[in-house]
Amino acid sequence: MSFPIAKAADRAAARTAEFADLHPAYAYQDDKVIFRDGRVGVGFVLECPEMESWQAEEYANLQSALLGALRTLPVGTVVQKTDVYYDRPYQSTGRENRPGYFEGKMNAHFAQRLVLFHRAYLFVSFAPSDEAKPVRPNVLSALVNRAGDKLAKNPFAGVVQTLDTAERIATELLQSLRGLGAWTTAG
C-alpha cells in the first residue's frame, strides 16, 4: 500500500532543480549579459521625469522620438522596461544646514519613516547574429530531421558578433535616449 504523502514528495522531488540550471544568464561581460540561448542583453537605469507635470504635446513628442529610436533596432531585439518599487527610510534633501520652514517640517514629519521609492530600468536583448538571418534548409539537415535525430546547435556560435552588435547599438540607443531630454540614463 502506498501513501499519498510519499507520492506528493516524489512529485515535488521530480520538479526540483538547481537554480544555476534554471537561471537564464550564462555569463556577464563588460556590462552585458550573455544568456544561455546566445542572446546578449544590455541594461540601463532610467531617471524618469515627473510625468504629472507634462503637457499632452510633451507626451506626444517623447512617444514619437522614442519610437524613432526603437525603429533602428534590428529584428529580433526585445525591449523591456521594468519598474521596481521598494521601501526605504526617508532621507532629507541635503540642505541640513539651514532648511526652510516647509522643508524643515517635511524632514521632521518623515524622519525615520519608510517611504516608497521607485527605480526604472530599460533592458535591451539582442538575438544571436546567426538567428537574424533566415535559415535555408539543405539536403543533409532534411535527411537528419527525417531520421529523427537533430544536429545539436551551438547557441554561442555567433556570440562575438552579437556582443559587437550589442555594444554598437546600445551606444547609439543610449545617445538617442539622452537626446530626448526626457530621461537620463546610466548604462
Coordinates of C-alpha atoms in Angstrom, one line a residue:
M1 CA 0.0 0.0 0.0
S2 CA 1.4 3.4 -1.0
F3 CA 0.8 6.5 0.9
P4 CA -0.3 9.8 -0.8
I5 CA 2.3 11.8 1.1
A6 CA 5.1 9.8 -0.4
K7 CA 3.7 10.3 -3.9
A8 CA 3.5 14.0 -3.3
A9 CA 7.1 14.1 -2.1
D10 CA 8.2 12.1 -5.1
R11 CA 6.4 14.6 -7.5
A12 CA 8.0 17.6 -5.7
A13 CA 11.4 16.0 -6.0
A14 CA 10.9 15.4 -9.7
R15 CA 10.1 19.1 -10.2
T16 CA 13.1 20.3 -8.1
A17 CA 16.0 21.8 -10.0
E18 CA 19.2 23.7 -9.1
F19 CA 18.9 27.5 -9.5
A20 CA 22.1 27.5 -11.7
D21 CA 20.4 25.2 -14.2
L22 CA 17.3 27.5 -14.5
H23 CA 19.0 30.9 -14.4
P24 CA 19.0 32.3 -17.9
A25 CA 22.2 34.2 -17.6
Y26 CA 25.3 32.3 -18.7
A27 CA 28.0 35.0 -18.2
Y28 CA 28.5 38.7 -17.6
Q29 CA 31.0 40.6 -19.7
D30 CA 31.6 44.4 -19.8
D31 CA 28.1 45.5 -18.6
K32 CA 26.5 42.9 -20.9
V33 CA 24.7 39.7 -20.1
I34 CA 25.2 36.6 -22.2
F35 CA 22.1 34.4 -22.0
R36 CA 22.2 30.6 -22.3
D37 CA 20.4 30.8 -25.7
G38 CA 23.1 33.0 -27.2
R39 CA 21.2 36.3 -26.7
V40 CA 23.1 39.3 -25.4
G41 CA 21.4 41.8 -23.1
V42 CA 22.2 45.4 -22.0
G43 CA 20.5 47.2 -19.2
F44 CA 20.1 50.9 -18.5
V45 CA 19.0 52.8 -15.3
L46 CA 16.4 55.4 -16.2
E47 CA 15.9 58.6 -14.3
C48 CA 12.3 59.5 -15.4
P49 CA 10.8 62.9 -15.1
E50 CA 7.7 63.7 -13.1
M51 CA 5.1 62.8 -15.5
E52 CA 2.3 64.7 -13.8
S53 CA 3.9 67.9 -14.8
W54 CA 3.9 67.1 -18.5
Q55 CA 1.6 68.6 -21.1
A56 CA -0.1 66.4 -23.8
E57 CA 2.3 67.6 -26.5
E58 CA 5.3 66.7 -24.4
Y59 CA 4.0 63.1 -24.1
A60 CA 3.4 63.1 -27.9
N61 CA 7.0 64.4 -28.6
L62 CA 8.5 61.8 -26.3
Q63 CA 6.4 59.0 -27.9
S64 CA 7.4 59.9 -31.4
A65 CA 11.1 60.4 -30.5
L66 CA 11.2 57.1 -28.6
L67 CA 9.5 55.3 -31.5
G68 CA 12.1 56.7 -33.9
A69 CA 14.9 55.5 -31.6
L70 CA 13.5 52.0 -31.3
R71 CA 12.9 51.6 -35.1
T72 CA 16.6 51.4 -35.7
L73 CA 16.9 48.2 -33.6
P74 CA 17.4 45.0 -35.6
V75 CA 14.7 42.4 -36.0
G76 CA 14.5 40.0 -33.0
T77 CA 15.5 42.7 -30.5
V78 CA 13.5 42.6 -27.3
V79 CA 13.0 45.9 -25.3
Q80 CA 11.6 45.7 -21.8
K81 CA 11.1 48.5 -19.2
T82 CA 10.9 47.3 -15.6
D83 CA 9.8 49.4 -12.7
V84 CA 11.0 48.4 -9.2
Y85 CA 9.3 49.8 -6.1
Y86 CA 10.8 49.5 -2.6
D87 CA 10.5 50.9 0.9
R88 CA 13.5 52.8 2.3
P89 CA 13.8 55.2 5.3
Y90 CA 13.3 58.8 4.3
Q91 CA 16.5 60.8 3.7
S92 CA 16.3 64.6 3.7
T93 CA 17.1 66.6 0.6
G94 CA 20.6 67.6 1.9
R95 CA 20.0 71.2 2.9
E96 CA 20.5 70.3 6.5
N97 CA 22.4 73.5 7.5
R98 CA 19.5 75.9 7.1
P99 CA 16.3 74.3 5.8
G100 CA 13.4 76.5 5.1
Y101 CA 10.2 76.3 7.1
F102 CA 8.3 73.8 4.9
E103 CA 11.4 71.7 4.3
G104 CA 12.2 71.5 8.0
K105 CA 8.6 70.4 8.7
M106 CA 8.7 67.8 6.0
N107 CA 12.0 66.5 7.3
A108 CA 10.6 66.3 10.8
H109 CA 7.4 64.6 9.6
F110 CA 9.1 61.9 7.5
A111 CA 12.2 61.3 9.8
Q112 CA 12.8 57.6 10.2
R113 CA 9.6 56.6 8.3
L114 CA 9.6 54.2 5.4
V115 CA 8.9 55.9 2.1
L116 CA 8.1 54.2 -1.2
F117 CA 10.9 54.7 -3.8
H118 CA 11.0 53.9 -7.5
R119 CA 13.7 52.8 -9.9
A120 CA 13.2 52.3 -13.6
Y121 CA 15.3 50.0 -15.8
L122 CA 15.4 49.5 -19.6
F123 CA 16.7 46.2 -20.8
V124 CA 17.5 45.5 -24.5
S125 CA 18.2 42.0 -25.6
F126 CA 19.7 41.2 -29.0
A127 CA 19.1 37.9 -30.9
P128 CA 22.2 35.9 -31.8
S129 CA 23.7 37.0 -35.1
D130 CA 23.1 33.7 -36.8
E131 CA 19.3 33.8 -35.9
A132 CA 18.9 37.2 -37.6
K133 CA 19.4 35.6 -41.0
P134 CA 16.9 33.2 -42.4
V135 CA 17.9 29.6 -42.3
R136 CA 17.8 27.8 -45.6
P137 CA 17.3 24.0 -45.4
N138 CA 19.8 21.8 -47.1
V139 CA 19.7 18.1 -48.0
L140 CA 21.8 16.9 -45.1
S141 CA 19.6 18.6 -42.5
A142 CA 16.4 17.3 -44.2
L143 CA 17.8 13.8 -44.0
V144 CA 18.9 14.1 -40.4
N145 CA 15.5 15.5 -39.4
R146 CA 13.7 12.7 -41.2
A147 CA 15.7 10.2 -39.3
G148 CA 14.5 11.7 -36.0
D149 CA 18.0 12.9 -35.0
K150 CA 18.6 16.6 -34.9
L151 CA 22.1 18.2 -35.0
A152 CA 22.9 20.0 -31.8
K153 CA 23.1 23.7 -32.4
N154 CA 25.7 25.7 -30.6
P155 CA 23.9 28.8 -29.2
F156 CA 27.2 30.6 -28.7
A157 CA 28.4 30.3 -32.3
G158 CA 27.8 33.9 -33.2
V159 CA 28.2 35.4 -29.7
V160 CA 31.3 37.5 -30.7
Q161 CA 29.3 39.2 -33.5
T162 CA 26.3 39.6 -31.2
L163 CA 28.5 41.2 -28.5
D164 CA 29.9 43.7 -31.0
T165 CA 26.4 44.5 -32.4
A166 CA 25.0 44.9 -28.9
E167 CA 27.8 47.3 -27.9
R168 CA 27.4 49.4 -31.0
I169 CA 23.6 49.6 -31.0
A170 CA 23.4 50.1 -27.2
T171 CA 25.7 53.1 -27.5
E172 CA 23.5 54.5 -30.3
L173 CA 20.4 53.9 -28.3
L174 CA 21.9 55.5 -25.2
Q175 CA 22.8 58.6 -27.2
S176 CA 19.2 58.7 -28.6
L177 CA 17.6 58.4 -25.2
R178 CA 19.9 61.1 -23.8
G179 CA 19.0 63.3 -26.8
L180 CA 15.3 63.0 -25.9
G181 CA 15.9 65.1 -22.8
A182 CA 13.1 63.2 -21.1
W183 CA 15.3 60.5 -19.5
T184 CA 18.7 60.4 -18.1
T185 CA 20.3 57.1 -18.4
A186 CA 23.3 55.3 -16.8
G187 CA 24.4 52.4 -19.0

